[in-house]
GROMACS .gro file of C-alpha atoms in nm:
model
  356
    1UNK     CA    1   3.227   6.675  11.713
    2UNK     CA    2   3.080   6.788  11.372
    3UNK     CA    3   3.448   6.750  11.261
    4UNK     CA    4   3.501   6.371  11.323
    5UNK     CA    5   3.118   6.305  11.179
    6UNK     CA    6   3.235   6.470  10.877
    7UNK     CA    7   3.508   6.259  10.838
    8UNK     CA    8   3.309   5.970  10.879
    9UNK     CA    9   3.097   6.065  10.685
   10UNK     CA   10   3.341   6.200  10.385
   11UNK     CA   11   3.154   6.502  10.307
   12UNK     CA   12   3.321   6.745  10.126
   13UNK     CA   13   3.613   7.000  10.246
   14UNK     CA   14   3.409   7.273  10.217
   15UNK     CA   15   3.144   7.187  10.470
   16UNK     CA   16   3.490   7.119  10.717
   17UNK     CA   17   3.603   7.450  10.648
   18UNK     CA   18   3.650   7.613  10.977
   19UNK     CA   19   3.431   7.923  10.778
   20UNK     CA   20   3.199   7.656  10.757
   21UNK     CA   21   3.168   7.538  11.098
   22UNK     CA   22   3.214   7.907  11.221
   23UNK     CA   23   2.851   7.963  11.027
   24UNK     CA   24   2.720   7.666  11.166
   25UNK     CA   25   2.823   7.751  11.501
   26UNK     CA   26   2.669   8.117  11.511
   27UNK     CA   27   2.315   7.905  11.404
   28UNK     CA   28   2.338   7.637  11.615
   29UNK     CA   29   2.432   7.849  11.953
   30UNK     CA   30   2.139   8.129  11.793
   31UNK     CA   31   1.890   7.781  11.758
   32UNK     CA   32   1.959   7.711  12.133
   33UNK     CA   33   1.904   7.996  12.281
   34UNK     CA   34   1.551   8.098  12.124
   35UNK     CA   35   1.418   7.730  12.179
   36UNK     CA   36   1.524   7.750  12.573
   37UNK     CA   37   1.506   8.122  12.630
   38UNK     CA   38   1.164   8.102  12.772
   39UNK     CA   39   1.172   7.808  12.967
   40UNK     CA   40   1.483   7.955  13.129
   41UNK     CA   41   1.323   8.258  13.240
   42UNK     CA   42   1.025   8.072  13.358
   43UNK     CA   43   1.290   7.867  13.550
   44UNK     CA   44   1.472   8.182  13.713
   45UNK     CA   45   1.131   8.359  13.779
   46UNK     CA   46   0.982   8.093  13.954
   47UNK     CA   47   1.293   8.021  14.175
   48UNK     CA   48   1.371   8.419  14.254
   49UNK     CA   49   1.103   8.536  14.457
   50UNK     CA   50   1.250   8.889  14.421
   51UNK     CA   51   1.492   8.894  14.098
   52UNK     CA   52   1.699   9.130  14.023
   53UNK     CA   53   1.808   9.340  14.325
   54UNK     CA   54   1.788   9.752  14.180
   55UNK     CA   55   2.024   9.981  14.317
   56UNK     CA   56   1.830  10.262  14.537
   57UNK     CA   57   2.050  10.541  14.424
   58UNK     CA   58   1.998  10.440  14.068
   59UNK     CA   59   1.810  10.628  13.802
   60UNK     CA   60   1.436  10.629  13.937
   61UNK     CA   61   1.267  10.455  13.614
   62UNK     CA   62   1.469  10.186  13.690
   63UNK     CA   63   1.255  10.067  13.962
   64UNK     CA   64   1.029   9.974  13.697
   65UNK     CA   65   1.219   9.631  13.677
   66UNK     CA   66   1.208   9.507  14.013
   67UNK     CA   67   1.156   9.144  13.961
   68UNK     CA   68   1.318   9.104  13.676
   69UNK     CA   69   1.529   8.753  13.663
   70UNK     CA   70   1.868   8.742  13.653
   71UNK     CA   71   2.163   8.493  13.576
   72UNK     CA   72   2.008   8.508  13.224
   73UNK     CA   73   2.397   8.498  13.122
   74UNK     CA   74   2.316   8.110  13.163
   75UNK     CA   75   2.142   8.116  12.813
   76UNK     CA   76   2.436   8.250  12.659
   77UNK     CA   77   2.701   8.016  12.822
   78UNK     CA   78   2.501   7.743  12.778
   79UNK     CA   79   2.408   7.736  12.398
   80UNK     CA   80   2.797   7.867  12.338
   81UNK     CA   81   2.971   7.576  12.473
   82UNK     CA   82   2.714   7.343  12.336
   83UNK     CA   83   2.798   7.496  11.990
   84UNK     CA   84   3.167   7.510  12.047
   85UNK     CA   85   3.118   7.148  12.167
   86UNK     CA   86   2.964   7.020  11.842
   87UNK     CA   87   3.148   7.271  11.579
   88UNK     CA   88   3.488   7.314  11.699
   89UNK     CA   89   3.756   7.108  11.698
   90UNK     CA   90   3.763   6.940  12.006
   91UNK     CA   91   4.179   6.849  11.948
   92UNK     CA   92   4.265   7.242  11.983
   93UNK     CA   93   4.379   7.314  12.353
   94UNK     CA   94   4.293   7.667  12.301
   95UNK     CA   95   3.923   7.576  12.239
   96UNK     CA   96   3.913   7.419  12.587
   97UNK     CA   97   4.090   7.711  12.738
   98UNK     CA   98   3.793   7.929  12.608
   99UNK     CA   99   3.584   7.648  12.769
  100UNK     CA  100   3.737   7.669  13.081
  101UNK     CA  101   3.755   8.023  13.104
  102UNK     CA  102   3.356   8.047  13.064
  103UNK     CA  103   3.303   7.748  13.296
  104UNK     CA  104   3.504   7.925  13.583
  105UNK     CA  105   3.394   8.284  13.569
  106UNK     CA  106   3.041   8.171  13.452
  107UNK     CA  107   3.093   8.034  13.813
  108UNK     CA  108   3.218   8.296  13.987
  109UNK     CA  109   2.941   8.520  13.833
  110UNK     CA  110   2.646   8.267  13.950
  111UNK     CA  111   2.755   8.236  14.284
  112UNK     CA  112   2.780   8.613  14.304
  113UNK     CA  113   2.391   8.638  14.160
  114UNK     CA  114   2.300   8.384  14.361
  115UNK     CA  115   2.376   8.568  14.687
  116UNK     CA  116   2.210   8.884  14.540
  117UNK     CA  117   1.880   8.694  14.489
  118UNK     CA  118   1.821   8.471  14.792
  119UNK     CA  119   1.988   8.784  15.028
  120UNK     CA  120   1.823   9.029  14.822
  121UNK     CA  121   2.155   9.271  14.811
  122UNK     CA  122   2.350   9.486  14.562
  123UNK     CA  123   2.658   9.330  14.748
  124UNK     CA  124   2.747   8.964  14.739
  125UNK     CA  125   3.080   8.848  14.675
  126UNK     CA  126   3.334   9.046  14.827
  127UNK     CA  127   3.595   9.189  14.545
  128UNK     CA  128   3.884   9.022  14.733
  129UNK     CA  129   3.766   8.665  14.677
  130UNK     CA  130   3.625   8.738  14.313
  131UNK     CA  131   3.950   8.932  14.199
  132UNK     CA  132   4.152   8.607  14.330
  133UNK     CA  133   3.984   8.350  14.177
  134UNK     CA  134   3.928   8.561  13.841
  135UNK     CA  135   4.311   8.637  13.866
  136UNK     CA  136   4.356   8.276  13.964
  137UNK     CA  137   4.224   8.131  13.648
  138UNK     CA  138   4.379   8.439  13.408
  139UNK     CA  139   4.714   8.317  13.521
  140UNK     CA  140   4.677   7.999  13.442
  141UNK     CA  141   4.480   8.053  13.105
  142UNK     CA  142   4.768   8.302  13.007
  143UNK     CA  143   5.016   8.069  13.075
  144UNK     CA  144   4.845   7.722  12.826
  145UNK     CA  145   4.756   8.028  12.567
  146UNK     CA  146   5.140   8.103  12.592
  147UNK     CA  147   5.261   7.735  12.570
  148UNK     CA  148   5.061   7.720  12.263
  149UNK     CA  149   5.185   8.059  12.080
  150UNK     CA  150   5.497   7.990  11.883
  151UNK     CA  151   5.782   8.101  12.034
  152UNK     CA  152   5.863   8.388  11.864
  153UNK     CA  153   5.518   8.582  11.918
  154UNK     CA  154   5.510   8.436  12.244
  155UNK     CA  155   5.587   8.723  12.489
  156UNK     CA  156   5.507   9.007  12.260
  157UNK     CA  157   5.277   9.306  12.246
  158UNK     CA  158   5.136   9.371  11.898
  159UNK     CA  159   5.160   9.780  11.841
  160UNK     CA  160   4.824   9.826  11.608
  161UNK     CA  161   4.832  10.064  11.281
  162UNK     CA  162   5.207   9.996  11.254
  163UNK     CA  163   5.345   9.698  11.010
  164UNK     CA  164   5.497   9.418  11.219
  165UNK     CA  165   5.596   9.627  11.492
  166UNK     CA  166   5.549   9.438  11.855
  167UNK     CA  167   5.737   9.471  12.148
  168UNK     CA  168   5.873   9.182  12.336
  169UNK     CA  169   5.784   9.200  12.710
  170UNK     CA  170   5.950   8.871  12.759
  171UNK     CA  171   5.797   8.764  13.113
  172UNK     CA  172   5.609   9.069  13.217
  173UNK     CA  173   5.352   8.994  12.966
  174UNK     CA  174   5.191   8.694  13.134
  175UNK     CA  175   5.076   8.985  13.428
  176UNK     CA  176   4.987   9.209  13.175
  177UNK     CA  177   4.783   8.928  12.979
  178UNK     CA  178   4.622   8.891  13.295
  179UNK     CA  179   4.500   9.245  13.347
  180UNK     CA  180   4.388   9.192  13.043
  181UNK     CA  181   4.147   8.910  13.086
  182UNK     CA  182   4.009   9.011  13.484
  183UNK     CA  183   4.006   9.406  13.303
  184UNK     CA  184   3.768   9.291  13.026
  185UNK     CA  185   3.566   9.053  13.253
  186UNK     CA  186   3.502   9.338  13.554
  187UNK     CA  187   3.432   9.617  13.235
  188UNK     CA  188   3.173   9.429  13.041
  189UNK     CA  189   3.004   9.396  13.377
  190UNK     CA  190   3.010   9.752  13.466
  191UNK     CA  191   2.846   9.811  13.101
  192UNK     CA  192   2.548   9.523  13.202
  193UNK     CA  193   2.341   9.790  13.294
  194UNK     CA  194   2.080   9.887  13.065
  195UNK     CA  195   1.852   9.627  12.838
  196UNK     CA  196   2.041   9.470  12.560
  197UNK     CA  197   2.365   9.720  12.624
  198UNK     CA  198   2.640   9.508  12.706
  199UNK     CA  199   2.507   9.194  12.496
  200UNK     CA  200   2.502   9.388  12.185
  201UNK     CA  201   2.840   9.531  12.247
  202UNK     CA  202   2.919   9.211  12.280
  203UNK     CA  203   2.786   9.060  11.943
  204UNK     CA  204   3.017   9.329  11.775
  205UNK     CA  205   3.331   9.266  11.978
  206UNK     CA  206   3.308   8.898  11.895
  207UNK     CA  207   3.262   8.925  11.515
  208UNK     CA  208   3.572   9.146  11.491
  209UNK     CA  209   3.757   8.910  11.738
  210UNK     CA  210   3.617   8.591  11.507
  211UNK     CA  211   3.729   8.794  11.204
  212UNK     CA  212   4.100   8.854  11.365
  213UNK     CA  213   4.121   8.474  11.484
  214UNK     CA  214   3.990   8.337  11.138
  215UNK     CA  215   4.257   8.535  10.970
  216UNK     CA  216   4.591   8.501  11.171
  217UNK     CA  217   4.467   8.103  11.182
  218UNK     CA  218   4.496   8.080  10.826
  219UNK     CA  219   4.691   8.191  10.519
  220UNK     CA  220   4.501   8.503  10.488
  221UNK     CA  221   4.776   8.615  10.751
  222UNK     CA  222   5.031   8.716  10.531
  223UNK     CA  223   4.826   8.931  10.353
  224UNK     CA  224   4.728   9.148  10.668
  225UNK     CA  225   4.911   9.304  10.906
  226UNK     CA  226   4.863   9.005  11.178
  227UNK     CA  227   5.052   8.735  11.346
  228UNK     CA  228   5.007   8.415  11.227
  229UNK     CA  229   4.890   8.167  11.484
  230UNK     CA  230   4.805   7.838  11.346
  231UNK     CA  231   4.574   7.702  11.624
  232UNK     CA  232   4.387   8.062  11.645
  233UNK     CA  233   4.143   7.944  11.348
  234UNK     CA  234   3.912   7.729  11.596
  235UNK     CA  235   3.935   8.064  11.799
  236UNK     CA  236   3.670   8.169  11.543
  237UNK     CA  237   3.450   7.917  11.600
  238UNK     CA  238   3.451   8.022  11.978
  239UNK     CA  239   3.398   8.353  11.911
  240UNK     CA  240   3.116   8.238  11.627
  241UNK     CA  241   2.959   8.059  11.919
  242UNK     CA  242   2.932   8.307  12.159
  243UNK     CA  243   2.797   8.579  11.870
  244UNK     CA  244   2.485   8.313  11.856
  245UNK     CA  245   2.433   8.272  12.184
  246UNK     CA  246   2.430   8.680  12.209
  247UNK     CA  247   2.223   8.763  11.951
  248UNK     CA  248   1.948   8.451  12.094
  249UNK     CA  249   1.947   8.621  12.393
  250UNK     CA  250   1.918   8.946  12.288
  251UNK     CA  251   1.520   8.828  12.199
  252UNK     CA  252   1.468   8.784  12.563
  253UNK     CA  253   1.688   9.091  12.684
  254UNK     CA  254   1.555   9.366  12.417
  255UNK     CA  255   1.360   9.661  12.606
  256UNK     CA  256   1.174   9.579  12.822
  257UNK     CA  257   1.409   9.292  12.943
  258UNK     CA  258   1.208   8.989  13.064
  259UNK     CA  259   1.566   8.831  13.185
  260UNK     CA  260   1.924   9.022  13.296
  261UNK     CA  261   2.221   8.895  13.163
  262UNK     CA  262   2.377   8.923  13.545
  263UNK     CA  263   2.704   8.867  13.669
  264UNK     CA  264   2.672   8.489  13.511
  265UNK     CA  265   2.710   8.602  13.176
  266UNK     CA  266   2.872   8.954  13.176
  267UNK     CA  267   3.189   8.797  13.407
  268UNK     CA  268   3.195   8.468  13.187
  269UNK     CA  269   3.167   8.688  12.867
  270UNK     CA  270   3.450   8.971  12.943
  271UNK     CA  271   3.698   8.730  13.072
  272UNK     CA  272   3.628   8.546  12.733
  273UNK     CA  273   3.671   8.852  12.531
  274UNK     CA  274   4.018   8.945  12.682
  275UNK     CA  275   4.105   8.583  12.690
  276UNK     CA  276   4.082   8.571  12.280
  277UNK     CA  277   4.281   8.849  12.244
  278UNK     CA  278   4.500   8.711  12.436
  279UNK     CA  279   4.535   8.403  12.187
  280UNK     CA  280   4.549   8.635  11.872
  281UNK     CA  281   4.819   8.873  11.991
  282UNK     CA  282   4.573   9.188  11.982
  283UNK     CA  283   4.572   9.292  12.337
  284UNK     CA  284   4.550   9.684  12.216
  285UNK     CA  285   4.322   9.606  11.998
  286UNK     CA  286   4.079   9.493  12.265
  287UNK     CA  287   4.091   9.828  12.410
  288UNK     CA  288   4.040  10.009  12.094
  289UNK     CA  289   3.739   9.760  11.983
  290UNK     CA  290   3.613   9.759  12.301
  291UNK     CA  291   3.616  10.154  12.426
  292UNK     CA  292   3.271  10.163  12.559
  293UNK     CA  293   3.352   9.879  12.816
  294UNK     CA  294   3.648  10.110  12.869
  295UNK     CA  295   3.452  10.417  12.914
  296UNK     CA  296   3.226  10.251  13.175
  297UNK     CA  297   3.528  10.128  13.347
  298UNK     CA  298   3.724  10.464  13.343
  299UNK     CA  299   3.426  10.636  13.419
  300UNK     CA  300   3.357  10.428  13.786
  301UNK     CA  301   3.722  10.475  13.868
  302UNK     CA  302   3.731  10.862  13.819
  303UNK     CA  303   3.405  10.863  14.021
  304UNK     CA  304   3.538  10.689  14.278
  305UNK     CA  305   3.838  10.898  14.307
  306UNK     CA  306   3.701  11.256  14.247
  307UNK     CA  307   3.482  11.178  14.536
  308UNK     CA  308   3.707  11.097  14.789
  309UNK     CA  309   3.924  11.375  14.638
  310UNK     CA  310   3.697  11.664  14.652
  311UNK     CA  311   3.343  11.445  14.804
  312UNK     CA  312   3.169  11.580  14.512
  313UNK     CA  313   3.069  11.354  14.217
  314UNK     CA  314   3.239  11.376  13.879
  315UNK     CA  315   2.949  11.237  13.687
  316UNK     CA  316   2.578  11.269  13.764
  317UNK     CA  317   2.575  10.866  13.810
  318UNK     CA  318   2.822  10.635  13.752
  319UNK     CA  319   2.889  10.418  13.550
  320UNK     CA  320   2.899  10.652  13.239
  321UNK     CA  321   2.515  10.505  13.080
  322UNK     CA  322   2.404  10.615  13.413
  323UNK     CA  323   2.512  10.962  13.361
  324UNK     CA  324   2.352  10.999  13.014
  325UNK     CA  325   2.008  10.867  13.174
  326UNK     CA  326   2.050  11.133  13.414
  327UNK     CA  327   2.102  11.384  13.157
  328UNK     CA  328   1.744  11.324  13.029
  329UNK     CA  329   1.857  11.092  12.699
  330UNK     CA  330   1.567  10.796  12.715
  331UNK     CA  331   1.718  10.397  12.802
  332UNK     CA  332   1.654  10.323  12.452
  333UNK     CA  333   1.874  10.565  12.308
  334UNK     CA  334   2.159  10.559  12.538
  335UNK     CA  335   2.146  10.170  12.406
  336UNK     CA  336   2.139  10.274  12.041
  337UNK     CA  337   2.414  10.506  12.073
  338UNK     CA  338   2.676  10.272  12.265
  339UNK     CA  339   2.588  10.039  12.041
  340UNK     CA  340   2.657  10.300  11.712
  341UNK     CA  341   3.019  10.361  11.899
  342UNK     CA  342   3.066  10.020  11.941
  343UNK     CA  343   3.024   9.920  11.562
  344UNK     CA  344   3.228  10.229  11.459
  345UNK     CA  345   3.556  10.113  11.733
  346UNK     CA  346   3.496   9.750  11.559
  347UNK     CA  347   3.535   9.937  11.191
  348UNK     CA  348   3.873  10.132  11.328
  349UNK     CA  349   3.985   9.791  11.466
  350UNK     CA  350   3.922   9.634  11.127
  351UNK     CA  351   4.142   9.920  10.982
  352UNK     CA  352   4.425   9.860  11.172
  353UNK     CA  353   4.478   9.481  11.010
  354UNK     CA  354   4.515   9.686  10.670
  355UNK     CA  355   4.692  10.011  10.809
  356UNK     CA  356   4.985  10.106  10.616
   0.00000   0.00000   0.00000
């Protein structure tokens, strides 16, 4: 929107610079969030009686934060695709596609919160109907984002730390892709856990992802080891967005939380994630940048399967932030920590666009 004002308007390149619109982006979506944080959570707290539901078999001083609000994810959606809506170009399919992707598994997510307040239950949603329509919409997201990818990058699988090395997949990509995207949205919401863990693992995922999309959109491409992908550069804008709308809730969600991210924001946010690597050819990337959503995700499966193996449990508490409370290590610093491995995966990820 900004874009065809500016136009109007004849102000100068500069300020039409997608860089330019990327910072204005992160400000407007970080403006949003702090001037409607609170009246959100006033919102959720007066219409959940109860909150949060806490697990009973979770770590005891979690208990603490019965009552809670959830579907605090809202915030984030909310003053991202307002931002994306007024910076971004609104002629770039693959900005709506990021759009749609939030819209649809910001859905799925508030239905399943929804349940979890007014039933009062750990369980809402059954995983059959959630992994179909989050498989639903990766398939079809997968399949625009390919449409849009020229040709010859369109099927392949970018090999990190190696010079243009990618492997073509041809058609089994678009199911890969699609792992991809539900396997990002399902780990960032096994990592929505503790206060302000997964949104500040978030908020460095994005800036690496906004740094990879700015690039490969651009003519800085040729100078990295990146694909170029013309339409990518309003990817960074997205990604800008969603870094402001983090970082804005973050003020709300730092220990002790007075709002949870929930399944609103964490499903919405994940899918997002995998969805932009998607666009910017850096699928193993995502993995790399993203290890502590990883972790937690390995971490539930082995559970899961070392009990029925041996019916003993692997870790003390899964998923893995669980087991580190359990250990003794204080919520604050199990926070701190992630977040010191999640800034140090986003440096390695930075060091594979320059790896000889």
């Amino acid at each position: 929107m900004l874009q065809y004002l500016f136009d109007i308007l004849s102000v100068p390149d500069y300020l039409n610079s997608v860089y330019a619109r990327a910072f204005m982006a992160f400000f407007a979506a970080l403006a949003i969030s702090l001037a409607f944080g609170s009246r959100l959570i006033e919102f959720l707290r007066h219409h959940q009686a109860h909150g949060q539901p806490i697990r009973e078999d979770g770590p005891k001083t979690h208990l603490a934060k019965k009552g809670t609000p959830t579907m605090g994810g809202l915030l984030i959606l909310g003053s991202s695709i307002v931002s994306m809506l007024l910076c971004a170009c609104l002629t770039d399919p693959l900005v709506w596609i990021c759009i749609l992707v939030l819209l649809v598994y910001g859905f799925v997510g508030f239905v399943d919160d929804y349940v979890k307040v007014t039933k009062e239950t750990a369980n809402a949603m059954s995983a059959k109907m959630k992994l179909f329509l989050q498989f639903t919409t990766a398939l079809a997201a997968v399949l625009v984002t390919s449409y849009f990818t020229p040709e010859n990058n369109r099927y392949t699988l970018t090999i990190p730390y190696f010079k243009a090395l990618a492997i073509n997949l041809w058609y089994f990509y678009v199911p890969l892709a699609m792992v991809v995207i539900v396997g990002a949205s399902n780990a960032v919401n096994l990592s929505d856990g503790l206060d302000g863990l997964a949104g500040g693992l978030l908020v460095f995922a994005f800036i690496f992802f906004m740094i990879v999309a700015y690039i490969c959109g651009g003519d800085l491409a040729q100078y990295f080891y990146i694909a170029p992908i013309a339409r990518a550069a309003e990817v960074a804008i997205v990604c800008s967005s969603v870094v402001g709308g983090c970082v804005g809730f973050l003020w709300f969600n730092a220990p002790p939380a007075k709002v949870f991210m929930g399944d609103t924001g964490s499903l919405a946010l994940g899918a997002l994630l995998g969805t932009v690597a998607i666009m910017v050819k850096q699928e193993i990337l995502l993995a790399i940048v993203g290890g502590v959503f990883v972790m937690e995700a390995v971490s539930v499966m082995i559970q899961v399967f070392w009990y029925r193996k041996t019916g003993k449990r692997f870790f003390k508490m899964a998923p893995i932030h669980h087991h580190f409370e359990q250990l003794g290590w204080p919520e604050t610093t199990v926070v701190l920590r992630f977040w010191i491995v999640g800034l140090i995966l986003a440096v390695i990820g930075l060091l594979a666009l320059i790896a000889k």
